[in-house]
PDB file of C-alpha atoms and ligand atoms in Angstrom:
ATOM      1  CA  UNK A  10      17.677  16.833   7.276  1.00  0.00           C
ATOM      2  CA  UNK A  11      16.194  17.743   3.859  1.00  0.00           C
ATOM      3  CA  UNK A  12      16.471  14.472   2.026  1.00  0.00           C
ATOM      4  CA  UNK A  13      14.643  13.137  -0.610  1.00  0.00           C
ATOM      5  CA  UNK A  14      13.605   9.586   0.321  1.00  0.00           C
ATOM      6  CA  UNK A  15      11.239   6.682  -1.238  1.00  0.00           C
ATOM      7  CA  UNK A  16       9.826   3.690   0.657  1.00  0.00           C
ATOM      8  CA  UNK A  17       8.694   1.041  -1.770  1.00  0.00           C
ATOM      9  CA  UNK A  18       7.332  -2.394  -1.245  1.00  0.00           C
ATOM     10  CA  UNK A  19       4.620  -4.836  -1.567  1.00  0.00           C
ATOM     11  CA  UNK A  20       1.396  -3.493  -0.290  1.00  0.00           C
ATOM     12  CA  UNK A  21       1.731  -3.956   3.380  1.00  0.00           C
ATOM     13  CA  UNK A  22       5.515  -3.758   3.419  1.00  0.00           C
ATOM     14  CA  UNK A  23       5.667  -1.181   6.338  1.00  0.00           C
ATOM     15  CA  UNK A  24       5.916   1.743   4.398  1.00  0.00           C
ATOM     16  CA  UNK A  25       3.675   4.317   5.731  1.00  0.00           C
ATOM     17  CA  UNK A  26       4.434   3.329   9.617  1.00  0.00           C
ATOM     18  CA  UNK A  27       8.706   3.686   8.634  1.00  0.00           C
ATOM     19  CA  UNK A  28       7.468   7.085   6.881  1.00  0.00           C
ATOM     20  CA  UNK A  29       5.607   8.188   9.907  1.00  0.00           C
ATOM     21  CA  UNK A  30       8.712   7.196  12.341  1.00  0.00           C
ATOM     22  CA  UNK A  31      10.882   9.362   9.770  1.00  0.00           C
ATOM     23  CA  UNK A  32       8.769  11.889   9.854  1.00  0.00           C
ATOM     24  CA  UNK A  33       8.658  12.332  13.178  1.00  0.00           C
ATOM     25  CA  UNK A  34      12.295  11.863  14.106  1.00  0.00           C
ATOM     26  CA  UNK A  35      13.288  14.360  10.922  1.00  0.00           C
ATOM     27  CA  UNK A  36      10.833  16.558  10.020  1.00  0.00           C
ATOM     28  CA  UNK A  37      10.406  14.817   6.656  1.00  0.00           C
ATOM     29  CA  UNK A  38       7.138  15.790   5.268  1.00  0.00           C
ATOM     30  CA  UNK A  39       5.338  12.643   5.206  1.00  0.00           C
ATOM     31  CA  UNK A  40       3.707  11.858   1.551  1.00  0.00           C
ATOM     32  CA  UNK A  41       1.879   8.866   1.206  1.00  0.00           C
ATOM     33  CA  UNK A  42       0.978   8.561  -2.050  1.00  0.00           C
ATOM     34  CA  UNK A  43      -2.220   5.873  -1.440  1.00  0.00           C
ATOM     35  CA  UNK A  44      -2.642   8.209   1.361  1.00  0.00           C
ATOM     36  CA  UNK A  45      -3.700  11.196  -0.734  1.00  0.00           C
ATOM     37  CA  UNK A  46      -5.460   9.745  -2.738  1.00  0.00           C
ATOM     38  CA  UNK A  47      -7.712   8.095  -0.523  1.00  0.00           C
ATOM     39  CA  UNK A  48      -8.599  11.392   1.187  1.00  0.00           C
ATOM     40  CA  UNK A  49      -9.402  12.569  -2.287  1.00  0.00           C
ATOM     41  CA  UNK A  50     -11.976  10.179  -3.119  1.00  0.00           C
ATOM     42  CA  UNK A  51     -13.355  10.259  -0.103  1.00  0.00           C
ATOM     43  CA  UNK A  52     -13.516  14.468  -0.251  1.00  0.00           C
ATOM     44  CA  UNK A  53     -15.087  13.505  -3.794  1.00  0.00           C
ATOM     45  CA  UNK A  54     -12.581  15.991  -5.799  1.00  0.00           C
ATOM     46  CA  UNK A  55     -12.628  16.311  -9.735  1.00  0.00           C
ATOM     47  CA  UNK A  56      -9.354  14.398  -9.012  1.00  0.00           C
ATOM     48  CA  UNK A  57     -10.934  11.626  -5.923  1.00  0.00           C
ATOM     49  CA  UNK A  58     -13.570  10.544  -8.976  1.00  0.00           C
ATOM     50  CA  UNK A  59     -10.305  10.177 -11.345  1.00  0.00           C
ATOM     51  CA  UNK A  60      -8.780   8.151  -9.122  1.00  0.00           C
ATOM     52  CA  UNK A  61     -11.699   5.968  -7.641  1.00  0.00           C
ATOM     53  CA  UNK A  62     -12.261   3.350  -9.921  1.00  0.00           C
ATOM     54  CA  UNK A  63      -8.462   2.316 -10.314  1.00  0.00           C
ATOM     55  CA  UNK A  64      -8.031   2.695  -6.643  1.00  0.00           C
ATOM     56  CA  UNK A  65     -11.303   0.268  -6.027  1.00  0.00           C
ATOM     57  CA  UNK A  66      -9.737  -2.161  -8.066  1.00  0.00           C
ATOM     58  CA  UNK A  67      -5.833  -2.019  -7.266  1.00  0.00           C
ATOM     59  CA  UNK A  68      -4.424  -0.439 -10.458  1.00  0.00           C
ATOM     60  CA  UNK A  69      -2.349   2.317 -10.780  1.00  0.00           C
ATOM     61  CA  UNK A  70      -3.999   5.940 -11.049  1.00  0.00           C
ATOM     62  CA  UNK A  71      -2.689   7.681 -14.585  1.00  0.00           C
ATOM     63  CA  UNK A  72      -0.104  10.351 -14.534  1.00  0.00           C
ATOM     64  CA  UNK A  73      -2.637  13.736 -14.942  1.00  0.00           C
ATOM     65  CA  UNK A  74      -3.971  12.533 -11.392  1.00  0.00           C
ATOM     66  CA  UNK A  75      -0.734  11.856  -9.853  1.00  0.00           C
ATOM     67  CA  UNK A  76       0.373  15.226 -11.296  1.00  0.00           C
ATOM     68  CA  UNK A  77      -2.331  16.625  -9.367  1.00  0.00           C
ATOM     69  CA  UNK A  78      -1.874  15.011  -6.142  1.00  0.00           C
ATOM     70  CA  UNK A  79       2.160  16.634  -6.769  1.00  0.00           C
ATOM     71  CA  UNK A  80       1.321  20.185  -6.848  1.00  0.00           C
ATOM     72  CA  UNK A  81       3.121  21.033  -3.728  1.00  0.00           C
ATOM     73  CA  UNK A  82       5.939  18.644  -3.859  1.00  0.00           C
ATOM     74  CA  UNK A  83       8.292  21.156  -4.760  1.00  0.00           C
ATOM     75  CA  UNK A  84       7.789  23.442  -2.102  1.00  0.00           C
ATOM     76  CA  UNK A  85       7.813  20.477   0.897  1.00  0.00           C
ATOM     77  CA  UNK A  86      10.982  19.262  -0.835  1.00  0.00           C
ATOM     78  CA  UNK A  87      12.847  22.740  -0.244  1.00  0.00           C
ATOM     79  CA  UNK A  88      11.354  23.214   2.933  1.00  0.00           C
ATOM     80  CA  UNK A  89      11.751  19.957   4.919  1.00  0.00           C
ATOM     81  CA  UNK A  90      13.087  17.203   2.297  1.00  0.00           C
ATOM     82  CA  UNK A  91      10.221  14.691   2.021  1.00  0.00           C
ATOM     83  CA  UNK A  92       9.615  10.506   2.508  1.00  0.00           C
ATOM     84  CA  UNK A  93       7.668   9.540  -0.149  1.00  0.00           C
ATOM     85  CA  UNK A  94       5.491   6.247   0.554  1.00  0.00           C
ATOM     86  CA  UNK A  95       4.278   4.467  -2.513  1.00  0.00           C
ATOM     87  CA  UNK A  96       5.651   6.999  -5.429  1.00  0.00           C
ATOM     88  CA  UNK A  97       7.123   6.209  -7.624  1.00  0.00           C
ATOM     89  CA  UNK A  98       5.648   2.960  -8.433  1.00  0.00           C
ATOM     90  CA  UNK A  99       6.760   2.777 -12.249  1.00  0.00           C
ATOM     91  CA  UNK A 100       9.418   4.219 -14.544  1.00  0.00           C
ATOM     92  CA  UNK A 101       7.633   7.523 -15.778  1.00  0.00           C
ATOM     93  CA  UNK A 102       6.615   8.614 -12.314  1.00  0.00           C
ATOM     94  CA  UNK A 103       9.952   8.091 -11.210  1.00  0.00           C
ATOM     95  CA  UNK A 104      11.415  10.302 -14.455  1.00  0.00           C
ATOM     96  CA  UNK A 105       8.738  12.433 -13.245  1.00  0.00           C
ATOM     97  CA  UNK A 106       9.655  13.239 -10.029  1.00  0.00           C
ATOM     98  CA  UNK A 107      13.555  13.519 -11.613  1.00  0.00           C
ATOM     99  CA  UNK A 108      11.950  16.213 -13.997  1.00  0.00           C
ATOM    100  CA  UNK A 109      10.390  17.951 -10.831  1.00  0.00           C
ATOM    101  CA  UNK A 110      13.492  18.010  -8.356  1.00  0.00           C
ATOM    102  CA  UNK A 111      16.034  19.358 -11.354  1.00  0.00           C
ATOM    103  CA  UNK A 112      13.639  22.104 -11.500  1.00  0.00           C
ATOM    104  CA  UNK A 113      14.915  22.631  -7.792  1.00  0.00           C
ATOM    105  CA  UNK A 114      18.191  21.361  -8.345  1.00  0.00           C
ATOM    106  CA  UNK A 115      17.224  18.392  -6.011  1.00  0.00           C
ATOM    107  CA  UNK A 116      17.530  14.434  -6.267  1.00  0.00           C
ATOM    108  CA  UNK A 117      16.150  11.515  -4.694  1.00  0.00           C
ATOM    109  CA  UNK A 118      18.844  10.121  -2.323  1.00  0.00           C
ATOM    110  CA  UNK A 119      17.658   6.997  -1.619  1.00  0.00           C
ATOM    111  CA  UNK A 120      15.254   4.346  -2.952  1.00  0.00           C
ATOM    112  CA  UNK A 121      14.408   2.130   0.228  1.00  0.00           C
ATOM    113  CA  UNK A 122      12.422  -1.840  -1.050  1.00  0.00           C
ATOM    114  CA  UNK A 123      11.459  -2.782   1.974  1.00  0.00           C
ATOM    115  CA  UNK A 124      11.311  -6.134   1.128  1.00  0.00           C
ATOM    116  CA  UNK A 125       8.347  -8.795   2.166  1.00  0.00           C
ATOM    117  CA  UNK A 126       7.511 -12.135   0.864  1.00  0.00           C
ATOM    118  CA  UNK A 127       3.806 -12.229  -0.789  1.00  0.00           C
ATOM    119  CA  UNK A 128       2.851 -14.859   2.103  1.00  0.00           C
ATOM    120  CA  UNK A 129       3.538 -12.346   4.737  1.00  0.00           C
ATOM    121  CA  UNK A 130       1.987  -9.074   2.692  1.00  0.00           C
ATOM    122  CA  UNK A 131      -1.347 -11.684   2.746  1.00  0.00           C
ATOM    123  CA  UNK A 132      -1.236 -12.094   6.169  1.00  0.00           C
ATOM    124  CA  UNK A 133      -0.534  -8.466   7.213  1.00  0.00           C
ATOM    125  CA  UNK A 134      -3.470  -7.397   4.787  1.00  0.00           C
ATOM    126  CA  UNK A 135      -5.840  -9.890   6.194  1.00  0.00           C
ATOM    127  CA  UNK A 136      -4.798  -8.516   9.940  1.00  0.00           C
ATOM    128  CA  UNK A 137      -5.132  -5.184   8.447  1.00  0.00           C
ATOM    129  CA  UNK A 138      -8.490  -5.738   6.693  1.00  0.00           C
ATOM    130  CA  UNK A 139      -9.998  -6.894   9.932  1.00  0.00           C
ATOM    131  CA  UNK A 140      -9.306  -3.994  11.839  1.00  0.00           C
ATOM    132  CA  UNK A 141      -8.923  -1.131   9.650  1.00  0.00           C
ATOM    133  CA  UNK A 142     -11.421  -0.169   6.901  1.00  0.00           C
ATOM    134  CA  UNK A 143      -9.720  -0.240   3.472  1.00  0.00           C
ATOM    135  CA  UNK A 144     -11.886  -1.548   1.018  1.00  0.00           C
ATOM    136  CA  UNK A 145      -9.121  -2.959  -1.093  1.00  0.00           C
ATOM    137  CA  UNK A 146      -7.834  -4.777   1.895  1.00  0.00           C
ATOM    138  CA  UNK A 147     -11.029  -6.546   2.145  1.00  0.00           C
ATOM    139  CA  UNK A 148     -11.323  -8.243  -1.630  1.00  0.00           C
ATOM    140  CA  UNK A 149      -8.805 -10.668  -2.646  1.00  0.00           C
ATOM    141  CA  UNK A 150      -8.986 -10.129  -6.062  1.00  0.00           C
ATOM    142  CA  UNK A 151      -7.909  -6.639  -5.663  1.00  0.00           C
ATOM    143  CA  UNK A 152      -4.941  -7.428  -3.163  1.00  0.00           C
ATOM    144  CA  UNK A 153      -3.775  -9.898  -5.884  1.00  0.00           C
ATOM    145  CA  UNK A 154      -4.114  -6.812  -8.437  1.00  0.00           C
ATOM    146  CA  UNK A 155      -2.186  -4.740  -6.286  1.00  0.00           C
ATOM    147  CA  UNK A 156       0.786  -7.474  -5.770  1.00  0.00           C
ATOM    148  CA  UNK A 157       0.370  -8.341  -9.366  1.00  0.00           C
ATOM    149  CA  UNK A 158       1.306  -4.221 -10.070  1.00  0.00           C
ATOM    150  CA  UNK A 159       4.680  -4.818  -7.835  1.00  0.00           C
ATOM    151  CA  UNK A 160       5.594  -7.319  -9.449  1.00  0.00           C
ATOM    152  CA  UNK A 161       5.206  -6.467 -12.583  1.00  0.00           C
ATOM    153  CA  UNK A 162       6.758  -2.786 -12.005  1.00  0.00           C
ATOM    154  CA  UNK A 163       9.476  -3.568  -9.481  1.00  0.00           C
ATOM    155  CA  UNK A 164      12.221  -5.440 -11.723  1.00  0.00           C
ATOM    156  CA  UNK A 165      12.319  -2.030 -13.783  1.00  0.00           C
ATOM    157  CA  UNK A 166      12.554   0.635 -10.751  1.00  0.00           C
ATOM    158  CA  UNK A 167      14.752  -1.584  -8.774  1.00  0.00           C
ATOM    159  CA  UNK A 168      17.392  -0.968 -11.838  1.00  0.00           C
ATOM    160  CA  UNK A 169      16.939   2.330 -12.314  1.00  0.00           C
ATOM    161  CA  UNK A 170      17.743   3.128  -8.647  1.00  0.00           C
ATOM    162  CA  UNK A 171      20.896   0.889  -8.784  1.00  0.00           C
ATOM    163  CA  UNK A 172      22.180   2.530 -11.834  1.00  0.00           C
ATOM    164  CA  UNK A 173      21.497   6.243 -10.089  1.00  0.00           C
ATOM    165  CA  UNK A 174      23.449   4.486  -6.969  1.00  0.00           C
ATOM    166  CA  UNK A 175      20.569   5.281  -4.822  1.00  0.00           C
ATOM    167  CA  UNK A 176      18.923   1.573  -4.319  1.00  0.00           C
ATOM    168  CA  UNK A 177      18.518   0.090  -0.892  1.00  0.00           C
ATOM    169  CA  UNK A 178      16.617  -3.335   0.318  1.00  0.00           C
ATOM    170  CA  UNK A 179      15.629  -4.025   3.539  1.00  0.00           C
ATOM    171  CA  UNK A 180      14.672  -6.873   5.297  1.00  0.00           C
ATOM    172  CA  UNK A 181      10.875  -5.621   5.676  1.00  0.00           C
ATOM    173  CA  UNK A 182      10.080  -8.915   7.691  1.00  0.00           C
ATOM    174  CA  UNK A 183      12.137  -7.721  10.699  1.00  0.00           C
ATOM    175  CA  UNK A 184      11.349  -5.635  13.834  1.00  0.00           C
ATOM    176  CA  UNK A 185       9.918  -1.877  12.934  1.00  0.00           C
ATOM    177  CA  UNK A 186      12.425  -0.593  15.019  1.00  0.00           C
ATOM    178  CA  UNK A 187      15.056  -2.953  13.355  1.00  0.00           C
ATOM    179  CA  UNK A 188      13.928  -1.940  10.201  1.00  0.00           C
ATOM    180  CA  UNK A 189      13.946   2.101  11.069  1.00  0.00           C
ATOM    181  CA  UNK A 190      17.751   1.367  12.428  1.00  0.00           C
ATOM    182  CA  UNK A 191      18.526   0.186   9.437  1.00  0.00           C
ATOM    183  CA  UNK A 192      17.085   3.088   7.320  1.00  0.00           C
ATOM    184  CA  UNK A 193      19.306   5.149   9.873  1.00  0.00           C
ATOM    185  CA  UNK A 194      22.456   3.723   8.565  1.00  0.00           C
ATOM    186  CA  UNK A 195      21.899   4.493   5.201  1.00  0.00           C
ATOM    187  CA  UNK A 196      21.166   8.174   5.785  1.00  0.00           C
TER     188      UNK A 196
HETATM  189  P1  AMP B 208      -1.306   2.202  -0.984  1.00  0.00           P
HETATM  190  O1  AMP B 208      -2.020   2.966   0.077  1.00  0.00           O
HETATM  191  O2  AMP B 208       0.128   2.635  -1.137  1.00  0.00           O
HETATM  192  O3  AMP B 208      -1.442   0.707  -0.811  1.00  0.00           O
HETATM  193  O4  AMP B 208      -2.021   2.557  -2.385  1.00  0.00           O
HETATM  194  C1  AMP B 208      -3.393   2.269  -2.590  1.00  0.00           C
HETATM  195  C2  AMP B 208      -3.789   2.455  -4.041  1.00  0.00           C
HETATM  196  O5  AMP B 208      -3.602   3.824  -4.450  1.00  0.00           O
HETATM  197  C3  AMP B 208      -2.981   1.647  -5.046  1.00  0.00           C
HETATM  198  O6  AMP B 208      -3.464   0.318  -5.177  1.00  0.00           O
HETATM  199  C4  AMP B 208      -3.217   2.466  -6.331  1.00  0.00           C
HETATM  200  O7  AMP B 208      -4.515   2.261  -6.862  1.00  0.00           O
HETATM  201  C5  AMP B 208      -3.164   3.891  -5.815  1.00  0.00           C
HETATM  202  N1  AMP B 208      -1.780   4.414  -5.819  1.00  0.00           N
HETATM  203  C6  AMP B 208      -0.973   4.578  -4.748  1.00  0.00           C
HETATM  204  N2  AMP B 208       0.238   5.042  -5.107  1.00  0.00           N
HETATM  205  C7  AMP B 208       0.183   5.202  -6.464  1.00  0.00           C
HETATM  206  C8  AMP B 208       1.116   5.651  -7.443  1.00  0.00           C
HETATM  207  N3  AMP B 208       2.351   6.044  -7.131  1.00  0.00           N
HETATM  208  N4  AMP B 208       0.690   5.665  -8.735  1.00  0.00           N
HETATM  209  C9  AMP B 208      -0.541   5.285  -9.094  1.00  0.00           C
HETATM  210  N5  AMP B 208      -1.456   4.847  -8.221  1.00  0.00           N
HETATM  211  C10 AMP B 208      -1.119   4.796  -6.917  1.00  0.00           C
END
């Protein structure tokens, strides 16, 4: 299918597991941002002990790690298309990623919010937190960090998507497989 596609929510939205189901129905090369960078740090890279210490406490990495984690990007683009999960998360990474698709002659077609109120993204972190082993799952101070970051960065991408004509919200809160129909129909 070779699109360019970004899922963005609040942390615990559903992105990764509607990136995975797109991945496997399309071929899209999955790229979860958080993802990466979590095997980084754990693989203790010059770029993993960049990243930790924003990571550990739910900021935003700077842009010379997140061009790091890109290197590829342009390749997986041309080959499969890709579904980003969790980039871009603020105006320059998304002029960014512009600057590195032109170079390809490529877009993003579609910005995908799954959308989630913050009383549900606490609940589905706390599940998360006690089965899976995410440190910043586990501290409340962080997860408030990390919703504090959407909030504070959403407003800004949200416009820029609508004025590309590429914005699309979703009811995260529904079904997964309601929610993957519904990234269907705007394919
Ligand atoms: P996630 O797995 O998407 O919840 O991301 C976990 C953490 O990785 C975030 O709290 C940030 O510290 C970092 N991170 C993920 N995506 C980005 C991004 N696009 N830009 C900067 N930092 C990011």
């Amino acid at each position: 299918m070779g699109k360019i596609i970004s899922i963005y929510g609040l942390p615990a939205a559903g992105k990764t597991t509607q990136a995975e189901l797109l991945f496997k129905k399309y071929g899209l090369y999955q790229f979860g941002m958080g993802d990466k960078l979590r095997a980084e740090i754990n693989a203790n890279t010059a770029l993993g002990q960049k990243a930790k210490e924003m990571v550990s406490k739910g900021f935003l990495v700077p842009d010379e790690v997140i061009r790091g984690i890109l290197q590829n990007v342009k390749k997986q683009a041309q080959e499969t298309g890709i579904v980003f999960d969790g980039f871009p998360r603020m105006i320059p990474q998304a002029e960014l990623l512009e600057e590195m698709l032109g170079e390809i002659n490529l877009e993003v077609d579609l910005f995908i919010l799954l959308r989630i109120s913050s009383e549900e993204a606490a609940r589905r972190i706390s599940d998360r937190s006690e089965s899976g082993g995410r440190a910043d799952d586990k501290d409340p101070k962080v997860v408030n960090s990390r919703m504090e970051v959407f909030r504070k960065e959403s407003l800004p991408l949200i416009d820029h998507y609508t004025k590309l004509g590429k914005f699309v919200e979703i009811d995260g809160e529904k079904s997964i497989s309601e929610v993957f129909a519904e990234i269907e129909n705007h394919l």
